[in-house]
């Protein structure tokens, strides 16, 4: 695939380079070749726009429990070196400012000391989700989502629960995937290809549910909700 022959899948401007989706920094070395990490057409401005969110999400997920996975344990030293060498002072300041101590209560209701909790930056989550959905949509559909389509991370889960199982069942497995590192499921509405549903799994630990929609789909959803409210009055 010659990226210069296609517009950027994120913004529609000329795609002068290629962008890995998901980011290659999320993989242990040597990087996978079967399947290889997909490369989509992108502009350099969008690459720079997504980079802080990519680094933020990888750090939050690894430090938030994904180091318990096999791949996460191998990547964690990279995160630790970033902190010890202060290679990304902006990210370190952001995480420090969002960190706070709070009591840790066991399942039995016993106080077990204090732990550090980081308030999630949902702006970064949304930006990273936009990269994944628009990049993988192009890979799966061989077309781009319009720039004005909205991307929204809907829910975040640990990898369990009946709700998760039920909603995963309506989505199909992605064309590519790397068990233990990154997998996704997806589906597109038959009546409107701009409406899509996505599930992402990072390091076999963290799962989130996201969707894309355009203004028409949002207005129809609002009318449907309002109709239901009026019916119950």
mmCIF file of C-alpha atoms in Angstrom:
data_model
loop_
_atom_site.group_PDB
_atom_site.id
_atom_site.type_symbol
_atom_site.label_atom_id
_atom_site.label_comp_id
_atom_site.label_asym_id
_atom_site.label_seq_id
_atom_site.Cartn_x
_atom_site.Cartn_y
_atom_site.Cartn_z
ATOM 1 C CA UNK A 1 0.000 0.000 0.000
ATOM 2 C CA UNK A 2 1.464 3.355 -1.084
ATOM 3 C CA UNK A 3 0.320 5.831 1.512
ATOM 4 C CA UNK A 4 0.978 8.863 -0.697
ATOM 5 C CA UNK A 5 -1.805 7.743 -3.043
ATOM 6 C CA UNK A 6 -4.498 7.950 -0.341
ATOM 7 C CA UNK A 7 -5.864 10.759 1.858
ATOM 8 C CA UNK A 8 -5.205 10.683 5.593
ATOM 9 C CA UNK A 9 -7.770 8.319 7.160
ATOM 10 C CA UNK A 10 -8.084 10.652 10.161
ATOM 11 C CA UNK A 11 -8.654 14.092 8.633
ATOM 12 C CA UNK A 12 -8.896 13.665 4.839
ATOM 13 C CA UNK A 13 -5.817 15.739 4.018
ATOM 14 C CA UNK A 14 -3.132 14.231 1.745
ATOM 15 C CA UNK A 15 -1.623 11.160 3.385
ATOM 16 C CA UNK A 16 2.099 11.753 3.085
ATOM 17 C CA UNK A 17 3.169 8.982 5.457
ATOM 18 C CA UNK A 18 1.934 5.789 7.114
ATOM 19 C CA UNK A 19 0.684 5.250 10.661
ATOM 20 C CA UNK A 20 0.596 1.963 12.585
ATOM 21 C CA UNK A 21 -2.818 0.999 13.990
ATOM 22 C CA UNK A 22 -2.560 0.039 16.806
ATOM 23 C CA UNK A 23 0.719 1.867 17.652
ATOM 24 C CA UNK A 24 3.795 -0.305 17.236
ATOM 25 C CA UNK A 25 5.069 0.905 20.640
ATOM 26 C CA UNK A 26 2.324 -1.223 22.218
ATOM 27 C CA UNK A 27 4.064 -4.408 21.067
ATOM 28 C CA UNK A 28 6.977 -6.275 22.541
ATOM 29 C CA UNK A 29 10.059 -6.725 20.362
ATOM 30 C CA UNK A 30 10.475 -8.317 17.914
ATOM 31 C CA UNK A 31 7.337 -6.770 16.457
ATOM 32 C CA UNK A 32 4.779 -9.185 14.988
ATOM 33 C CA UNK A 33 4.881 -10.128 11.309
ATOM 34 C CA UNK A 34 2.058 -12.713 11.142
ATOM 35 C CA UNK A 35 -0.044 -10.691 11.025
ATOM 36 C CA UNK A 36 1.996 -7.510 10.689
ATOM 37 C CA UNK A 37 0.777 -4.328 12.352
ATOM 38 C CA UNK A 38 -1.401 -2.541 9.751
ATOM 39 C CA UNK A 39 -0.198 0.745 8.305
ATOM 40 C CA UNK A 40 -2.810 3.281 7.219
ATOM 41 C CA UNK A 41 -2.391 6.510 5.200
ATOM 42 C CA UNK A 42 -1.888 9.479 7.496
ATOM 43 C CA UNK A 43 -0.620 13.020 7.559
ATOM 44 C CA UNK A 44 2.176 14.098 9.883
ATOM 45 C CA UNK A 45 -0.096 16.556 11.701
ATOM 46 C CA UNK A 46 -2.432 13.740 12.784
ATOM 47 C CA UNK A 47 0.502 11.572 13.816
ATOM 48 C CA UNK A 48 1.716 14.363 16.095
ATOM 49 C CA UNK A 49 -1.844 14.934 17.380
ATOM 50 C CA UNK A 50 -2.284 11.304 18.454
ATOM 51 C CA UNK A 51 1.197 10.689 19.899
ATOM 52 C CA UNK A 52 0.569 12.118 23.437
ATOM 53 C CA UNK A 53 -2.655 10.092 23.762
ATOM 54 C CA UNK A 54 -0.879 6.905 22.610
ATOM 55 C CA UNK A 55 1.850 7.328 25.235
ATOM 56 C CA UNK A 56 -0.656 8.241 27.946
ATOM 57 C CA UNK A 57 -2.940 5.237 27.367
ATOM 58 C CA UNK A 58 -0.055 2.770 27.209
ATOM 59 C CA UNK A 59 1.352 4.090 30.494
ATOM 60 C CA UNK A 60 -2.001 4.148 32.304
ATOM 61 C CA UNK A 61 -2.912 0.629 31.176
ATOM 62 C CA UNK A 62 0.472 -0.910 32.035
ATOM 63 C CA UNK A 63 0.704 0.748 35.463
ATOM 64 C CA UNK A 64 -2.976 0.098 36.120
ATOM 65 C CA UNK A 65 -2.691 -3.674 36.153
ATOM 66 C CA UNK A 66 -1.730 -4.833 32.675
ATOM 67 C CA UNK A 67 1.781 -5.612 33.940
ATOM 68 C CA UNK A 68 0.192 -8.789 35.237
ATOM 69 C CA UNK A 69 -0.189 -10.017 31.649
ATOM 70 C CA UNK A 70 2.702 -11.713 29.880
ATOM 71 C CA UNK A 71 3.187 -8.967 27.286
ATOM 72 C CA UNK A 72 2.575 -6.231 29.855
ATOM 73 C CA UNK A 73 5.396 -7.556 32.051
ATOM 74 C CA UNK A 74 7.796 -7.338 29.120
ATOM 75 C CA UNK A 75 6.770 -3.776 28.271
ATOM 76 C CA UNK A 76 6.683 -2.444 31.842
ATOM 77 C CA UNK A 77 10.492 -1.856 32.023
ATOM 78 C CA UNK A 78 10.123 0.594 29.112
ATOM 79 C CA UNK A 79 7.596 2.571 31.161
ATOM 80 C CA UNK A 80 9.827 2.469 34.250
ATOM 81 C CA UNK A 81 12.799 3.732 32.231
ATOM 82 C CA UNK A 82 10.675 6.619 31.000
ATOM 83 C CA UNK A 83 10.048 7.695 34.603
ATOM 84 C CA UNK A 84 13.597 7.154 35.832
ATOM 85 C CA UNK A 85 15.123 8.943 32.850
ATOM 86 C CA UNK A 86 12.392 11.593 32.707
ATOM 87 C CA UNK A 87 12.188 11.124 28.935
ATOM 88 C CA UNK A 88 8.658 12.542 28.781
ATOM 89 C CA UNK A 89 8.399 15.286 31.439
ATOM 90 C CA UNK A 90 5.004 16.453 30.129
ATOM 91 C CA UNK A 91 3.434 13.030 30.644
ATOM 92 C CA UNK A 92 5.102 12.631 34.039
ATOM 93 C CA UNK A 93 3.705 15.993 35.195
ATOM 94 C CA UNK A 94 0.225 15.070 33.942
ATOM 95 C CA UNK A 95 0.226 11.758 35.800
ATOM 96 C CA UNK A 96 1.621 13.321 38.975
ATOM 97 C CA UNK A 97 -1.024 16.054 38.977
ATOM 98 C CA UNK A 98 -3.809 13.481 38.505
ATOM 99 C CA UNK A 99 -2.531 11.138 41.239
ATOM 100 C CA UNK A 100 -3.987 11.005 44.728
ATOM 101 C CA UNK A 101 -3.830 8.759 47.781
ATOM 102 C CA UNK A 102 -6.980 7.083 48.964
ATOM 103 C CA UNK A 103 -7.845 4.319 51.431
ATOM 104 C CA UNK A 104 -7.744 0.765 50.098
ATOM 105 C CA UNK A 105 -10.650 -1.323 51.365
ATOM 106 C CA UNK A 106 -10.667 -5.077 50.826
ATOM 107 C CA UNK A 107 -13.683 -7.049 49.591
ATOM 108 C CA UNK A 108 -14.327 -7.945 53.226
ATOM 109 C CA UNK A 109 -14.557 -4.259 54.145
ATOM 110 C CA UNK A 110 -11.187 -4.095 55.918
ATOM 111 C CA UNK A 111 -8.845 -1.126 55.688
ATOM 112 C CA UNK A 112 -5.573 -2.246 54.106
ATOM 113 C CA UNK A 113 -3.631 1.003 53.914
ATOM 114 C CA UNK A 114 -3.552 3.552 51.142
ATOM 115 C CA UNK A 115 -3.068 3.270 47.408
ATOM 116 C CA UNK A 116 -2.363 5.712 44.580
ATOM 117 C CA UNK A 117 -5.244 6.400 42.208
ATOM 118 C CA UNK A 118 -4.955 8.346 38.938
ATOM 119 C CA UNK A 119 -7.937 10.240 37.548
ATOM 120 C CA UNK A 120 -8.313 9.193 33.919
ATOM 121 C CA UNK A 121 -7.951 11.889 31.249
ATOM 122 C CA UNK A 122 -10.950 11.061 29.056
ATOM 123 C CA UNK A 123 -9.790 13.532 26.443
ATOM 124 C CA UNK A 124 -6.807 11.277 25.785
ATOM 125 C CA UNK A 125 -9.014 8.182 25.853
ATOM 126 C CA UNK A 126 -11.306 9.737 23.237
ATOM 127 C CA UNK A 127 -8.395 10.816 21.042
ATOM 128 C CA UNK A 128 -6.785 7.376 21.177
ATOM 129 C CA UNK A 129 -10.147 5.742 20.426
ATOM 130 C CA UNK A 130 -10.559 8.032 17.406
ATOM 131 C CA UNK A 131 -7.235 6.806 16.045
ATOM 132 C CA UNK A 132 -8.186 3.161 16.498
ATOM 133 C CA UNK A 133 -11.685 3.417 15.035
ATOM 134 C CA UNK A 134 -10.794 5.551 12.016
ATOM 135 C CA UNK A 135 -7.693 3.499 11.250
ATOM 136 C CA UNK A 136 -9.341 0.101 11.656
ATOM 137 C CA UNK A 137 -12.509 1.241 9.852
ATOM 138 C CA UNK A 138 -10.377 2.013 6.803
ATOM 139 C CA UNK A 139 -8.726 -1.396 7.119
ATOM 140 C CA UNK A 140 -12.032 -3.270 7.444
ATOM 141 C CA UNK A 141 -14.250 -1.245 5.093
ATOM 142 C CA UNK A 142 -11.662 0.049 2.596
ATOM 143 C CA UNK A 143 -13.155 3.513 3.064
ATOM 144 C CA UNK A 144 -12.780 6.406 5.472
ATOM 145 C CA UNK A 145 -15.206 7.779 8.017
ATOM 146 C CA UNK A 146 -16.163 11.405 7.265
ATOM 147 C CA UNK A 147 -14.170 13.940 9.350
ATOM 148 C CA UNK A 148 -17.356 15.196 11.058
ATOM 149 C CA UNK A 149 -18.298 11.756 12.433
ATOM 150 C CA UNK A 150 -18.186 11.707 16.236
ATOM 151 C CA UNK A 151 -16.161 9.105 18.146
ATOM 152 C CA UNK A 152 -17.187 8.300 21.698
ATOM 153 C CA UNK A 153 -15.774 5.832 24.229
ATOM 154 C CA UNK A 154 -18.943 4.598 25.918
ATOM 155 C CA UNK A 155 -17.907 2.214 28.690
ATOM 156 C CA UNK A 156 -14.775 0.829 30.300
ATOM 157 C CA UNK A 157 -14.625 -2.655 31.808
ATOM 158 C CA UNK A 158 -12.418 -5.189 33.421
ATOM 159 C CA UNK A 159 -12.547 -8.267 31.217
ATOM 160 C CA UNK A 160 -15.531 -10.002 32.764
ATOM 161 C CA UNK A 161 -19.259 -9.619 33.263
ATOM 162 C CA UNK A 162 -22.458 -10.660 31.529
ATOM 163 C CA UNK A 163 -22.893 -7.241 29.885
ATOM 164 C CA UNK A 164 -19.546 -7.621 28.162
ATOM 165 C CA UNK A 165 -20.335 -11.121 26.908
ATOM 166 C CA UNK A 166 -23.725 -10.114 25.508
ATOM 167 C CA UNK A 167 -22.430 -7.127 23.581
ATOM 168 C CA UNK A 168 -19.346 -8.856 22.261
ATOM 169 C CA UNK A 169 -21.685 -11.411 20.693
ATOM 170 C CA UNK A 170 -23.152 -8.851 18.279
ATOM 171 C CA UNK A 171 -19.736 -7.832 16.965
ATOM 172 C CA UNK A 172 -17.474 -9.764 14.618
ATOM 173 C CA UNK A 173 -13.803 -10.441 15.195
ATOM 174 C CA UNK A 174 -11.423 -7.993 13.567
ATOM 175 C CA UNK A 175 -9.391 -8.821 10.497
ATOM 176 C CA UNK A 176 -6.177 -8.717 12.505
ATOM 177 C CA UNK A 177 -5.403 -9.329 16.170
ATOM 178 C CA UNK A 178 -2.645 -10.324 18.546
ATOM 179 C CA UNK A 179 -3.933 -12.274 21.566
ATOM 180 C CA UNK A 180 -2.387 -10.973 24.760
ATOM 181 C CA UNK A 181 -1.546 -7.585 23.222
ATOM 182 C CA UNK A 182 -4.424 -6.117 21.236
ATOM 183 C CA UNK A 183 -7.698 -7.450 19.861
ATOM 184 C CA UNK A 184 -10.887 -5.853 18.651
ATOM 185 C CA UNK A 185 -14.415 -6.668 17.543
ATOM 186 C CA UNK A 186 -16.638 -4.439 15.455
ATOM 187 C CA UNK A 187 -19.842 -4.033 13.485
ATOM 188 C CA UNK A 188 -21.412 -1.400 11.216
ATOM 189 C CA UNK A 189 -25.081 -0.438 11.038
ATOM 190 C CA UNK A 190 -26.606 -1.670 7.781
ATOM 191 C CA UNK A 191 -28.723 1.467 7.313
ATOM 192 C CA UNK A 192 -25.907 3.930 8.053
ATOM 193 C CA UNK A 193 -22.214 3.007 7.559
ATOM 194 C CA UNK A 194 -21.125 5.959 9.708
ATOM 195 C CA UNK A 195 -22.593 4.240 12.767
ATOM 196 C CA UNK A 196 -20.248 1.565 14.063
ATOM 197 C CA UNK A 197 -19.708 -0.334 17.301
ATOM 198 C CA UNK A 198 -16.276 -1.368 18.573
ATOM 199 C CA UNK A 199 -14.748 -3.345 21.436
ATOM 200 C CA UNK A 200 -11.034 -3.140 22.227
ATOM 201 C CA UNK A 201 -8.915 -5.344 24.495
ATOM 202 C CA UNK A 202 -5.416 -4.282 25.572
ATOM 203 C CA UNK A 203 -2.956 -6.734 27.140
ATOM 204 C CA UNK A 204 -5.752 -9.203 27.822
ATOM 205 C CA UNK A 205 -6.749 -7.035 30.784
ATOM 206 C CA UNK A 206 -8.449 -3.757 29.842
ATOM 207 C CA UNK A 207 -11.555 -3.561 27.686
ATOM 208 C CA UNK A 208 -13.529 -0.599 26.424
ATOM 209 C CA UNK A 209 -16.575 -0.174 24.236
ATOM 210 C CA UNK A 210 -16.785 2.660 21.696
ATOM 211 C CA UNK A 211 -18.896 3.854 18.817
ATOM 212 C CA UNK A 212 -18.965 6.235 15.882
ATOM 213 C CA UNK A 213 -22.054 8.151 14.789
ATOM 214 C CA UNK A 214 -23.039 11.123 12.651
ATOM 215 C CA UNK A 215 -25.437 13.976 13.422
ATOM 216 C CA UNK A 216 -28.404 12.205 11.795
ATOM 217 C CA UNK A 217 -27.926 9.108 13.951
ATOM 218 C CA UNK A 218 -27.615 11.256 17.091
ATOM 219 C CA UNK A 219 -30.806 13.178 16.290
ATOM 220 C CA UNK A 220 -32.729 9.940 15.691
ATOM 221 C CA UNK A 221 -31.443 8.555 18.990
ATOM 222 C CA UNK A 222 -32.486 11.717 20.861
ATOM 223 C CA UNK A 223 -35.972 11.592 19.287
ATOM 224 C CA UNK A 224 -36.296 7.937 20.250
ATOM 225 C CA UNK A 225 -35.275 8.699 23.843
ATOM 226 C CA UNK A 226 -37.651 11.674 24.068
ATOM 227 C CA UNK A 227 -40.495 9.587 22.654
ATOM 228 C CA UNK A 228 -39.884 6.991 25.349
ATOM 229 C CA UNK A 229 -39.891 9.652 28.048
ATOM 230 C CA UNK A 230 -43.146 11.183 26.780
ATOM 231 C CA UNK A 231 -44.769 7.750 26.660
ATOM 232 C CA UNK A 232 -44.020 7.300 30.355
ATOM 233 C CA UNK A 233 -45.425 10.664 31.472
#
